[in-house]
Coordinates of C-alpha atoms and ligand atoms in Angstrom, one line a residue:
Chain A
M258 CA 119.3 102.8 75.7
S259 CA 116.6 100.3 75.4
D260 CA 114.6 101.4 78.7
S261 CA 114.2 105.4 77.9
Q262 CA 111.2 106.9 77.5
P263 CA 109.9 109.0 74.6
N264 CA 110.4 112.1 76.7
G265 CA 114.2 111.1 76.9
G266 CA 114.7 110.6 80.7
P267 CA 115.4 107.0 81.9
H268 CA 112.3 105.5 83.2
V269 CA 113.2 104.6 86.8
V270 CA 110.8 104.4 89.7
L271 CA 112.1 105.9 92.8
E272 CA 109.9 105.8 95.9
A273 CA 111.0 107.5 99.1
S274 CA 110.1 105.6 102.4
G275 CA 107.0 107.2 104.1
L276 CA 104.0 106.2 105.9
R277 CA 102.0 103.8 103.6
P278 CA 98.3 103.4 103.6
R279 CA 98.6 99.7 104.7
S280 CA 101.1 100.6 107.7
L281 CA 98.8 103.2 108.8
A282 CA 95.9 100.8 108.7
A283 CA 97.9 98.4 110.8
G284 CA 98.6 101.1 113.4
L285 CA 95.0 102.2 113.5
A286 CA 93.8 98.7 113.8
A287 CA 95.9 97.8 116.5
A288 CA 95.0 100.8 118.5
A289 CA 91.3 100.2 117.8
V290 CA 91.7 96.6 119.1
A291 CA 93.3 97.6 122.0
V292 CA 90.7 100.3 122.8
V293 CA 87.9 97.8 122.3
A294 CA 89.8 95.2 124.4
G295 CA 90.4 97.8 127.3
L296 CA 86.7 98.9 127.3
T297 CA 85.0 95.4 127.3
I298 CA 87.3 93.3 129.6
G299 CA 87.2 93.6 133.1
P300 CA 85.4 92.3 136.2
V301 CA 82.1 92.8 134.3
D302 CA 82.4 91.8 130.7
I303 CA 80.5 94.2 128.6
A304 CA 79.7 93.4 124.9
A305 CA 81.9 95.2 122.4
H306 CA 78.8 96.4 120.4
R307 CA 76.9 97.7 123.3
V308 CA 80.0 99.6 124.3
A309 CA 80.3 101.0 120.8
L310 CA 76.7 102.3 121.0
Q311 CA 77.3 103.9 124.3
L312 CA 80.2 105.6 123.1
L313 CA 78.0 106.9 119.9
D314 CA 75.5 107.9 122.4
G315 CA 77.8 110.1 124.3
L316 CA 78.4 112.3 121.0
P317 CA 76.8 115.4 120.9
G318 CA 73.4 115.3 119.0
L319 CA 73.2 111.6 119.1
T320 CA 70.8 109.8 121.3
I321 CA 71.1 106.2 121.0
D322 CA 69.9 103.4 123.4
S323 CA 72.9 101.0 124.1
G324 CA 70.9 98.6 126.2
L325 CA 73.5 99.1 128.7
S326 CA 72.2 99.5 132.5
D327 CA 73.2 102.7 134.2
A328 CA 75.7 100.9 136.3
H329 CA 77.4 99.5 133.2
A330 CA 77.1 102.6 131.3
A331 CA 78.9 104.2 134.1
I332 CA 81.8 101.6 134.2
V333 CA 82.3 102.4 130.6
E334 CA 82.2 106.1 130.5
Q335 CA 83.6 107.0 133.9
I336 CA 86.1 104.2 134.8
R337 CA 87.3 102.5 131.6
L338 CA 87.3 105.2 128.9
P339 CA 89.3 107.4 131.1
R340 CA 91.7 104.9 131.8
V341 CA 92.0 103.8 128.2
A342 CA 92.5 107.1 127.2
L343 CA 95.5 107.8 129.3
G344 CA 97.2 104.7 128.6
L345 CA 96.9 105.5 124.9
L346 CA 98.2 109.0 125.8
V347 CA 101.1 107.7 128.0
G348 CA 102.0 104.8 125.7
A349 CA 102.1 107.0 122.5
T350 CA 104.2 109.6 124.2
L351 CA 106.7 107.5 125.7
S352 CA 107.1 105.7 122.5
V353 CA 107.4 108.6 120.2
S354 CA 109.9 110.4 122.6
G355 CA 111.8 107.2 122.7
A356 CA 111.9 107.2 118.9
T357 CA 112.8 110.9 119.0
Y358 CA 115.8 110.3 121.4
Q359 CA 117.0 107.3 119.2
G360 CA 117.0 109.3 116.2
A361 CA 118.4 112.7 117.5
F362 CA 121.1 110.7 119.5
R363 CA 121.8 108.1 116.7
N364 CA 121.7 105.5 119.4
P365 CA 119.5 102.6 119.4
L366 CA 119.8 102.3 123.0
A367 CA 118.6 105.9 123.8
D368 CA 115.1 106.2 125.5
P369 CA 113.1 109.1 127.0
Y370 CA 115.2 108.8 130.2
L371 CA 118.6 109.3 128.8
L372 CA 119.0 112.6 129.9
G373 CA 118.0 112.1 133.6
I374 CA 114.2 112.2 133.4
A375 CA 113.6 109.2 135.4
A376 CA 116.1 110.2 138.2
G377 CA 114.9 113.6 138.2
A378 CA 111.4 112.6 138.5
G379 CA 112.2 109.8 141.1
L380 CA 113.8 112.5 143.3
G381 CA 111.1 114.9 143.1
A382 CA 108.4 112.3 143.8
T383 CA 110.5 111.0 146.6
I384 CA 111.1 114.4 148.1
A385 CA 107.2 115.1 147.9
I386 CA 106.4 111.9 149.3
T387 CA 108.8 111.8 152.3
S388 CA 108.0 115.5 153.3
N389 CA 104.3 114.5 153.4
L390 CA 103.3 117.0 150.8
G391 CA 101.0 114.7 148.9
D392 CA 100.1 110.9 148.8
G393 CA 100.5 110.6 144.9
A394 CA 96.9 110.4 144.2
G395 CA 95.2 113.0 142.0
V396 CA 96.7 115.1 139.4
F397 CA 97.3 118.4 141.4
D398 CA 98.9 116.6 144.2
A399 CA 102.6 117.5 145.0
V400 CA 104.0 114.4 144.1
P401 CA 103.5 114.7 140.3
L402 CA 104.3 118.2 140.3
A403 CA 107.6 117.5 141.9
A404 CA 108.2 114.8 139.4
F405 CA 107.5 116.9 136.6
A406 CA 109.9 119.8 137.9
G407 CA 112.7 117.2 138.9
A408 CA 112.3 115.4 135.2
L409 CA 112.7 119.0 133.3
I410 CA 115.4 120.2 135.8
S411 CA 117.5 117.1 135.3
V412 CA 117.0 117.5 131.4
T413 CA 118.2 121.3 131.5
V414 CA 121.1 120.4 133.4
S415 CA 122.1 117.6 131.3
Y416 CA 121.9 119.7 128.2
V417 CA 123.7 122.7 129.6
A418 CA 126.6 120.4 131.0
G419 CA 126.7 118.4 127.9
H420 CA 127.0 121.5 125.8
L421 CA 129.7 122.7 128.1
G422 CA 131.7 119.6 127.7
G423 CA 131.8 119.6 123.9
R424 CA 129.7 119.4 120.9
S425 CA 129.1 115.7 120.3
T426 CA 126.2 113.7 121.2
A427 CA 128.3 111.5 123.1
S428 CA 129.2 114.4 125.7
L429 CA 125.4 115.1 126.1
I430 CA 124.7 111.4 126.7
L431 CA 127.7 111.3 129.2
A432 CA 126.4 114.3 131.0
G433 CA 122.9 112.7 131.2
I434 CA 124.3 109.6 132.8
A435 CA 126.2 111.8 135.1
V436 CA 123.1 113.9 136.1
A437 CA 121.2 110.9 136.6
S438 CA 123.6 109.1 138.8
F439 CA 123.8 112.1 141.0
L440 CA 120.2 112.4 141.4
T441 CA 119.7 108.8 141.9
A442 CA 122.3 109.1 144.7
C443 CA 120.3 112.0 146.2
Q444 CA 117.2 110.0 146.0
T445 CA 118.8 107.2 148.0
Y446 CA 120.0 109.5 150.7
V447 CA 116.6 111.0 151.0
L448 CA 115.1 107.4 151.2
Q449 CA 117.6 106.2 153.8
A450 CA 116.6 108.9 155.9
N451 CA 112.9 108.1 155.5
S452 CA 112.7 104.3 155.2
D453 CA 109.1 104.2 156.3
A454 CA 108.1 105.7 153.0
F455 CA 109.9 103.1 151.0
R456 CA 106.8 101.0 149.7
Q457 CA 104.9 104.3 148.6
I458 CA 107.9 105.4 146.7
F459 CA 108.5 102.0 145.0
A460 CA 104.8 101.7 144.1
W461 CA 105.3 105.1 142.6
I462 CA 108.5 104.3 140.7
L463 CA 107.0 100.9 139.2
G464 CA 104.2 103.1 137.6
R465 CA 100.4 102.7 136.9
I466 CA 97.7 103.8 134.4
A467 CA 95.4 105.0 137.3
T468 CA 92.7 107.5 136.7
S469 CA 90.2 109.4 138.9
G470 CA 87.8 110.4 136.3
W471 CA 89.1 112.5 133.4
S472 CA 91.7 114.7 135.0
E473 CA 94.7 112.7 134.3
P474 CA 94.0 112.2 130.5
A475 CA 93.1 116.1 130.4
L476 CA 96.3 117.0 131.9
M477 CA 98.3 114.7 129.6
L478 CA 96.7 115.5 126.3
P479 CA 98.2 118.9 125.8
Y480 CA 101.9 117.5 126.4
F481 CA 100.9 114.7 124.2
V482 CA 99.9 117.0 121.5
V483 CA 102.7 119.4 121.6
T484 CA 105.2 116.6 121.6
V485 CA 103.5 114.7 118.8
A486 CA 103.3 118.0 116.6
V487 CA 106.6 119.2 117.1
V488 CA 108.4 115.8 116.5
L489 CA 106.3 114.8 113.6
R490 CA 107.2 118.1 111.9
Y491 CA 110.9 117.3 112.3
R492 CA 110.6 113.8 111.2
R493 CA 112.5 114.3 108.0
A494 CA 115.1 116.5 109.5
L495 CA 115.8 113.5 111.9
D496 CA 116.4 111.4 108.8
V497 CA 118.9 113.9 107.6
L498 CA 120.5 113.8 110.9
A499 CA 121.1 109.9 110.5
V500 CA 124.1 110.8 108.5
G501 CA 125.8 112.6 111.3
D502 CA 125.9 116.3 112.2
E503 CA 128.7 117.3 110.1
E504 CA 127.2 115.7 106.7
A505 CA 123.7 117.2 107.9
A506 CA 125.3 120.5 108.3
A507 CA 126.7 120.1 104.7
L508 CA 123.5 119.3 103.5
G509 CA 122.2 122.6 104.9
L510 CA 120.9 121.7 108.2
E511 CA 121.6 123.2 111.6
P512 CA 121.9 119.9 113.5
R513 CA 122.4 121.2 117.1
R514 CA 119.4 123.4 116.7
I515 CA 117.2 120.6 115.4
R516 CA 118.3 118.3 118.1
L517 CA 117.6 121.0 120.8
V518 CA 114.0 121.3 119.4
V519 CA 113.3 117.6 119.3
V520 CA 114.7 116.4 122.4
L521 CA 113.0 119.3 124.4
A522 CA 109.7 118.3 122.9
A523 CA 110.4 114.6 123.6
S524 CA 111.7 115.4 127.2
L525 CA 108.3 117.6 127.9
G526 CA 105.9 114.7 127.1
A527 CA 108.0 112.2 128.7
A528 CA 108.1 114.3 131.7
A529 CA 104.3 114.8 131.7
A530 CA 103.8 110.9 131.2
V531 CA 106.3 109.9 134.2
S532 CA 104.5 112.6 136.5
V533 CA 101.1 111.2 135.7
S534 CA 102.2 107.6 135.6
G535 CA 105.5 106.9 137.1
L536 CA 108.3 105.3 135.5
I537 CA 107.1 102.9 132.7
G538 CA 110.2 101.3 131.3
F539 CA 110.9 99.5 128.3
V540 CA 108.1 101.1 126.1
G541 CA 110.2 103.9 124.6
I542 CA 112.7 101.2 123.4
I543 CA 110.7 98.3 122.3
V544 CA 107.9 100.1 120.5
P545 CA 110.0 101.9 118.2
H546 CA 112.5 99.4 117.3
T547 CA 109.4 96.9 116.7
V548 CA 108.1 99.6 114.1
R549 CA 111.6 99.6 112.7
L550 CA 111.6 95.9 112.3
A551 CA 108.2 95.5 110.9
F552 CA 108.0 98.5 108.7
G553 CA 111.4 100.1 108.0
S554 CA 113.7 102.6 109.6
S555 CA 112.7 106.2 108.3
N556 CA 111.4 108.5 111.0
R557 CA 108.6 109.3 108.5
L558 CA 107.0 106.2 109.6
V559 CA 108.7 105.3 112.7
L560 CA 107.4 108.5 114.5
P561 CA 103.9 108.0 113.5
L562 CA 103.5 104.4 113.9
S563 CA 105.2 104.8 117.2
V564 CA 102.4 106.9 118.4
L565 CA 99.8 104.4 117.4
F566 CA 101.5 101.2 118.3
G567 CA 102.8 102.8 121.6
G568 CA 99.3 103.7 122.7
A569 CA 97.8 100.3 121.6
F570 CA 100.8 98.6 123.6
M571 CA 100.1 100.5 126.9
V572 CA 96.4 99.9 126.9
L573 CA 97.0 96.1 126.5
A574 CA 99.6 96.0 129.3
D575 CA 97.4 98.1 131.5
L576 CA 94.6 95.6 130.6
A577 CA 97.0 92.6 131.5
A578 CA 98.0 94.6 134.9
R579 CA 94.4 94.8 136.1
T580 CA 93.1 91.5 134.9
A581 CA 96.1 89.1 135.5
L582 CA 95.8 89.1 139.5
A583 CA 92.4 90.7 139.7
P584 CA 91.1 92.3 142.0
A585 CA 94.8 93.2 142.7
E586 CA 96.7 95.2 140.2
L587 CA 100.2 94.6 138.9
P588 CA 102.6 97.4 138.5
I589 CA 102.4 98.5 134.9
G590 CA 106.2 98.6 134.4
V591 CA 106.3 94.9 135.5
V592 CA 103.8 93.9 132.5
T593 CA 105.5 96.2 130.0
A594 CA 109.0 94.3 130.7
F595 CA 107.1 90.8 131.3
L596 CA 105.1 90.8 128.2
G597 CA 107.4 93.2 126.2
A598 CA 110.9 91.6 126.6
P599 CA 109.8 88.2 125.2
F600 CA 107.6 89.8 122.3
F601 CA 110.5 91.8 121.3
V602 CA 113.0 88.8 121.2
L603 CA 110.5 87.1 119.0
V604 CA 110.3 90.1 116.6
L605 CA 113.9 90.3 116.4
R606 CA 114.2 86.7 115.8
T607 CA 111.8 86.7 112.5
S608 CA 112.5 90.2 111.3
R609 CA 115.2 90.1 108.4
R610 CA 115.5 94.0 108.2
E611 CA 118.7 95.5 109.4
I612 CA 117.7 98.5 111.5
W613 CA 120.7 99.3 113.1
Chain B
M46 CA 135.9 137.1 85.8
T47 CA 135.2 136.2 89.4
P48 CA 136.4 132.6 90.2
A49 CA 134.0 130.2 91.3
V50 CA 135.6 129.7 94.6
R51 CA 138.5 131.8 96.1
V52 CA 140.3 131.1 99.3
Q53 CA 142.7 133.8 100.7
D54 CA 145.2 133.7 103.3
L55 CA 143.3 130.8 105.1
D56 CA 144.2 130.0 108.4
V57 CA 142.6 126.9 110.6
T58 CA 143.5 125.9 113.9
L59 CA 141.9 122.7 115.3
D60 CA 142.5 121.9 119.2
G61 CA 145.5 124.0 119.4
T62 CA 147.1 122.5 116.1
H63 CA 147.8 125.1 113.4
V64 CA 146.4 123.0 110.4
L65 CA 146.2 125.3 107.7
R66 CA 148.7 128.3 107.4
G67 CA 147.9 131.0 104.7
V68 CA 146.4 128.8 102.3
D69 CA 145.5 130.7 98.8
L70 CA 143.6 128.7 96.1
A71 CA 141.1 129.7 93.5
A72 CA 139.0 127.6 91.0
S73 CA 137.4 129.3 88.1
T74 CA 133.9 128.2 87.0
G75 CA 134.1 124.9 85.3
E76 CA 137.6 124.2 86.4
W77 CA 138.8 121.1 88.0
V78 CA 141.6 121.6 90.7
N79 CA 143.1 118.5 92.3
I80 CA 144.7 118.9 95.8
I81 CA 147.4 116.2 96.5
G82 CA 149.6 116.0 99.4
P83 CA 150.6 113.7 102.2
N84 CA 148.5 112.2 104.8
G85 CA 147.9 114.8 107.5
A86 CA 148.7 117.7 105.2
G87 CA 145.2 119.6 105.7
K88 CA 143.4 118.5 102.6
T89 CA 140.2 117.5 104.4
T90 CA 140.4 120.6 106.5
L91 CA 140.7 122.6 103.7
L92 CA 137.2 121.2 102.1
R93 CA 135.6 121.2 105.5
A94 CA 136.5 124.9 105.8
L95 CA 135.1 125.5 102.4
L96 CA 131.8 123.8 103.5
G97 CA 131.7 126.1 106.7
L98 CA 132.1 123.4 108.9
V99 CA 135.3 124.6 110.6
A100 CA 136.2 128.1 112.0
F101 CA 138.9 129.9 110.2
D102 CA 140.7 133.2 109.8
G103 CA 141.1 134.6 106.3
E104 CA 138.6 134.8 103.5
I105 CA 136.4 132.4 101.4
A106 CA 134.3 133.5 98.8
I107 CA 131.9 131.2 96.8
D108 CA 130.6 133.0 93.7
G109 CA 127.1 133.9 94.0
L110 CA 126.6 133.1 97.7
S111 CA 126.2 136.3 99.9
D112 CA 123.7 134.3 102.2
R113 CA 125.4 132.8 105.1
R114 CA 122.7 130.3 105.8
R115 CA 123.8 126.6 105.7
S116 CA 121.0 125.8 103.2
A117 CA 121.9 128.5 100.8
R118 CA 125.6 127.1 100.9
A119 CA 124.4 123.6 100.4
R120 CA 122.6 124.7 97.2
K121 CA 126.0 125.9 95.9
V122 CA 128.4 123.6 97.2
A123 CA 128.2 119.8 97.3
Y124 CA 130.3 117.4 99.4
V125 CA 131.7 113.6 99.3
P126 CA 133.2 113.3 102.5
Q127 CA 136.3 110.7 102.7
T128 CA 134.7 108.6 105.4
P129 CA 130.9 109.0 104.9
V130 CA 128.6 108.1 107.9
I131 CA 126.3 105.0 106.8
P132 CA 123.0 105.5 108.4
P133 CA 121.7 102.4 109.8
G134 CA 118.7 100.8 107.9
M135 CA 118.3 103.6 105.7
L136 CA 117.3 102.8 102.1
V137 CA 119.5 103.8 98.9
A138 CA 116.6 105.9 97.4
D139 CA 116.2 107.9 100.6
Y140 CA 119.8 108.2 100.9
V141 CA 120.2 109.9 97.5
L142 CA 117.2 112.1 98.0
L143 CA 118.7 113.5 100.9
G144 CA 120.9 115.3 98.5
R145 CA 117.7 117.3 97.8
T146 CA 117.4 118.6 101.3
P147 CA 118.8 122.0 100.5
H148 CA 116.2 122.6 97.8
R149 CA 113.1 121.1 99.4
G150 CA 113.6 122.7 102.9
V151 CA 113.7 120.6 105.9
F152 CA 109.9 120.4 106.6
A153 CA 108.6 119.7 103.0
A154 CA 108.2 116.6 101.2
E155 CA 110.3 115.7 98.2
T156 CA 108.6 116.5 94.9
A157 CA 108.4 114.4 91.7
N158 CA 111.2 116.6 90.4
D159 CA 113.4 115.7 93.4
R160 CA 112.6 111.9 92.6
R161 CA 113.2 112.0 89.1
I162 CA 116.6 113.9 89.7
A163 CA 117.6 111.1 92.3
A164 CA 116.4 108.4 90.1
G165 CA 118.7 109.7 87.1
V166 CA 121.9 110.1 89.2
L167 CA 121.2 106.7 90.5
S168 CA 121.1 105.0 87.1
R169 CA 124.2 107.2 85.8
L170 CA 126.2 105.7 88.6
D171 CA 125.2 102.1 87.9
L172 CA 122.8 102.0 90.8
G173 CA 119.6 101.8 89.2
G174 CA 118.4 98.6 90.8
F175 CA 119.6 99.5 94.2
G176 CA 117.1 102.0 95.5
E177 CA 115.2 99.5 97.8
R178 CA 118.4 98.0 99.4
T179 CA 119.9 99.4 102.5
V180 CA 123.1 101.4 102.3
Q181 CA 124.5 99.2 104.8
S182 CA 124.1 96.2 102.7
L183 CA 126.0 97.7 99.7
S184 CA 129.6 96.9 98.9
G185 CA 132.4 99.2 99.6
G186 CA 132.5 100.7 95.9
E187 CA 128.6 100.7 95.6
R188 CA 128.5 102.7 98.8
Q189 CA 131.0 105.3 97.3
R190 CA 128.9 105.7 94.4
A191 CA 125.8 106.0 96.5
V192 CA 127.6 108.9 98.3
M193 CA 128.5 110.3 95.0
A194 CA 124.8 110.1 93.8
R195 CA 123.7 112.0 96.9
A196 CA 126.2 114.8 96.2
L197 CA 125.3 114.9 92.4
A198 CA 121.7 115.0 93.6
Q199 CA 122.4 118.2 95.2
Q200 CA 123.1 119.9 91.8
A201 CA 125.2 122.5 93.4
D202 CA 127.8 124.4 91.2
V203 CA 130.8 123.5 93.2
L204 CA 131.5 119.8 93.9
L205 CA 134.1 119.0 96.7
L206 CA 135.3 115.5 96.6
D207 CA 137.6 114.0 99.3
E208 CA 139.3 111.0 98.0
P209 CA 136.2 109.9 96.1
T210 CA 137.8 107.1 94.2
T211 CA 139.7 105.2 96.9
A212 CA 137.2 102.3 97.3
L213 CA 136.5 101.7 93.5
D214 CA 138.1 99.4 91.2
L215 CA 139.7 100.8 88.2
G216 CA 136.6 100.5 85.9
H217 CA 134.5 102.4 88.2
Q218 CA 137.2 104.9 89.2
Q219 CA 137.2 105.9 85.5
D220 CA 133.4 105.9 85.4
V221 CA 133.1 108.0 88.3
L222 CA 135.8 110.5 87.1
E223 CA 134.5 110.5 83.6
L224 CA 130.8 111.3 84.7
I225 CA 132.2 114.2 87.0
D226 CA 134.1 115.4 83.9
A227 CA 131.0 115.2 81.6
L228 CA 128.9 117.1 84.2
R229 CA 131.4 119.8 84.6
R230 CA 131.3 120.2 80.6
E231 CA 127.6 120.3 80.4
R232 CA 126.9 122.3 83.5
G233 CA 130.0 124.3 84.2
L234 CA 130.4 122.4 87.4
T235 CA 133.5 123.4 89.4
V236 CA 135.2 120.6 90.9
I237 CA 138.0 120.5 93.9
A238 CA 139.1 117.1 94.6
T239 CA 141.7 115.4 96.8
L240 CA 143.1 112.4 95.1
H241 CA 146.0 110.1 96.3
D242 CA 146.5 108.6 92.7
L243 CA 148.6 111.1 91.1
T244 CA 148.4 109.6 87.6
L245 CA 144.7 110.0 88.1
A246 CA 145.0 113.4 89.4
A247 CA 147.0 114.6 86.5
R248 CA 144.5 113.0 83.9
Y249 CA 141.3 114.6 85.3
G250 CA 142.6 117.8 86.5
D251 CA 143.2 121.1 84.7
R252 CA 145.4 122.0 87.9
I253 CA 147.1 120.6 90.7
A254 CA 147.8 122.1 94.0
I255 CA 150.3 120.5 96.5
L256 CA 149.3 121.0 100.1
A257 CA 152.2 120.2 102.3
R258 CA 152.4 121.0 106.2
G259 CA 149.2 123.3 105.8
R260 CA 150.6 125.4 103.3
V261 CA 150.1 125.3 99.4
A262 CA 153.6 124.4 98.2
E263 CA 152.8 124.3 94.5
T264 CA 150.1 124.9 92.2
G265 CA 150.1 124.6 88.4
P266 CA 149.1 122.6 85.5
P267 CA 149.7 118.7 86.3
A268 CA 153.1 118.4 84.3
D269 CA 154.7 121.5 85.9
V270 CA 153.7 120.2 89.5
L271 CA 154.3 116.6 89.4
T272 CA 158.1 116.6 89.0
V273 CA 160.3 114.2 90.6
Q274 CA 161.8 116.8 92.8
N275 CA 158.3 117.8 94.0
I276 CA 157.2 114.5 94.8
A277 CA 160.3 113.5 96.6
E278 CA 160.0 116.7 98.6
H279 CA 156.6 116.6 99.6
F280 CA 155.5 112.9 99.8
G281 CA 159.1 111.4 100.5
A282 CA 158.5 109.0 97.4
S283 CA 160.9 108.1 94.8
V284 CA 159.2 108.2 91.6
R285 CA 159.9 108.0 87.9
I286 CA 157.8 110.1 85.6
V287 CA 156.8 108.8 82.0
D288 CA 155.6 111.0 79.5
D289 CA 152.3 109.9 77.9
P290 CA 150.1 111.8 75.3
E291 CA 147.3 112.0 77.8
G292 CA 149.7 113.6 80.8
P293 CA 152.5 112.3 83.0
V294 CA 152.3 109.0 84.5
I295 CA 153.7 108.6 88.0
V296 CA 155.6 105.3 88.5
P297 CA 157.1 104.4 92.0
T298 CA 160.7 103.2 91.8
T299 CA 162.4 100.7 94.0
A300 CA 165.5 101.5 96.3
A301 CA 167.6 99.3 94.1
S302 CA 166.7 101.2 90.6
A303 CA 167.4 104.3 92.3
Q304 CA 170.9 103.1 93.2
N305 CA 171.3 101.9 89.9
G306 CA 171.0 105.3 88.6
D307 CA 168.1 105.1 85.9
Q308 CA 166.9 108.1 86.6
P309 CA 167.8 110.8 84.0
Ligands
ADP103 N1 139.6 118.0 115.2 C1 141.1 118.0 115.0 N2 141.9 118.5 116.1 C2 143.1 118.4 116.1 N3 143.8 118.0 115.0 C3 143.2 117.7 113.9 C4 141.6 117.6 113.8 N4 141.2 117.3 112.7 C5 142.4 117.0 112.0 N5 143.4 117.5 112.7 C6 145.0 117.4 112.2 O1 145.0 118.2 111.1 C7 145.9 117.5 110.2 C8 145.2 117.7 108.9 O2 144.2 116.7 108.8 P1 143.4 116.4 107.6 O3 143.0 117.9 107.0 O4 142.5 115.5 107.9 O5 144.6 115.9 106.5 P2 144.6 115.0 105.2 O6 143.1 115.1 104.7 O7 145.4 115.9 104.3 O8 145.1 113.9 105.4 C9 146.3 116.3 110.7 O9 147.6 116.4 111.4 C10 145.3 116.1 111.7 O10 145.8 115.2 112.8
MG104 MG1 141.9 113.5 104.3

């Protein structure tokens, strides 16, 4: 053989897919741009370099004069920064959860709401609002708590019902659809009986990245950390699951156990995101697919890049939501679909990569 | 000597259908056993039972395997399925590296050694330049070789092949079967394969087992098992058997020639 090496073996370079420095840099750059835009743009425009100095000043042990007035410094640190942080956390969590669901169910249409999270959270919030338990403001209000409980209960019921029905992922998806329909019917019934709460419930469903200080991002942070840590740990296992349960088992994996772990982790994060920000649709589908189209299909890169691009996308969507009709705010679910859908069609048209 | 694979009194019931009934089969280390039989005889089910993918009664022993964990079994037994799932968007390089999963563990990255092994099997299967292509984009025969490459990258002692040559042209059929034959001589690989081409089964197998209606009907050297009577009985086919120095050649006969009575 002409191409054989002195040591005898054929000289073939074989690289596995993975997170390349260039794609990681692109993701970090997107997140950085979104953060800077989110901090500087608003009713008062604040220069980016002053924002940067102000943030450095906030670090322990550093004292830097950013030149910002106290009022502007407060806008950056107490209003915009928590909101940007929440956007990053919610967007990253919903995107990585969606990517996980798509991998675990081998289904491009799977999103974090597949197993009834949206319907469960919606019913929980509706019951809390109509019983006047809370008004949806504040983290420890009854509305997010009820939404969180509803989301987790519906995922659990779907999982149990799906496994009773059979071993396939299809039976699990069908169970999720049944549970979601049932809970949506319950929600409609409660709504019918309390039509005066309709506006408030509708506003909750459309979603928002609203903060009162740091309590929302602080609440979201642990769920984000758990979800991302578990799901990223399983990124290679999810690549093996792509050949189906039977072949994955023949390769030495326990597919059902892996699916249970990653779906529970993704659901926990999605439930937390929904309870803090309402039902923000579309992010969990378009961000992972855009990453696949741009960088490749391996979960080794799709999962970490979904974290970065998902966070960036949500911060920018929130920026559009609060500036487009300022001082009024658009519901963020409207913005994610309004900006996200045309963008996604454009990516679909221009990418030549086969993803599904 | 303990056989590499021993199946005793194996019973499998799938959804109320009694698919395998009292199957006995053994393969010694380095042996190549071909399982032939009509469609629906239970060949695939037998291989799936060997992989621990279906529940069974009876006994299956894989030499050197006492650990019941899936990963331990996957280091011992590799599998080329009859209809592999083609993962959307996956690159051929990543696909072949999946074969290293039982060695590296689910959470670990592949090593340079894993990449070297995967590159080696790819080039031995004529897929050297295909690493950056997606599996989806391969032709049927290239896909079948990619699946074979993944199984060979597993470097298991026992190789289970479910109709591994059906999508291949004659040249690649020979290449793949010759490669497996060479590996079994080099490494003492034990091969259990299902094949539809009876002439190829005679050429490459040490032994043939006919599986019919969930039982092993006949087993033995190709020349003993591949008789006109056995093939008529178990396949419902009328054939003529031509003796060739390398083994029997199975030639289908037409109804007209059968009436003319040119059978010996
Ligand atoms: N999951 C299943 N449930 C019920 N019957 C099955 C199942 N899988 C296979 N069978 C039946 O078992 C028999 C043997 O199938 P298989 O092992 O695939 O045969 P072969 O590979 O020899 O063509 C067939 O009759 C098939 O219909
Ligand atoms: Mg079969």
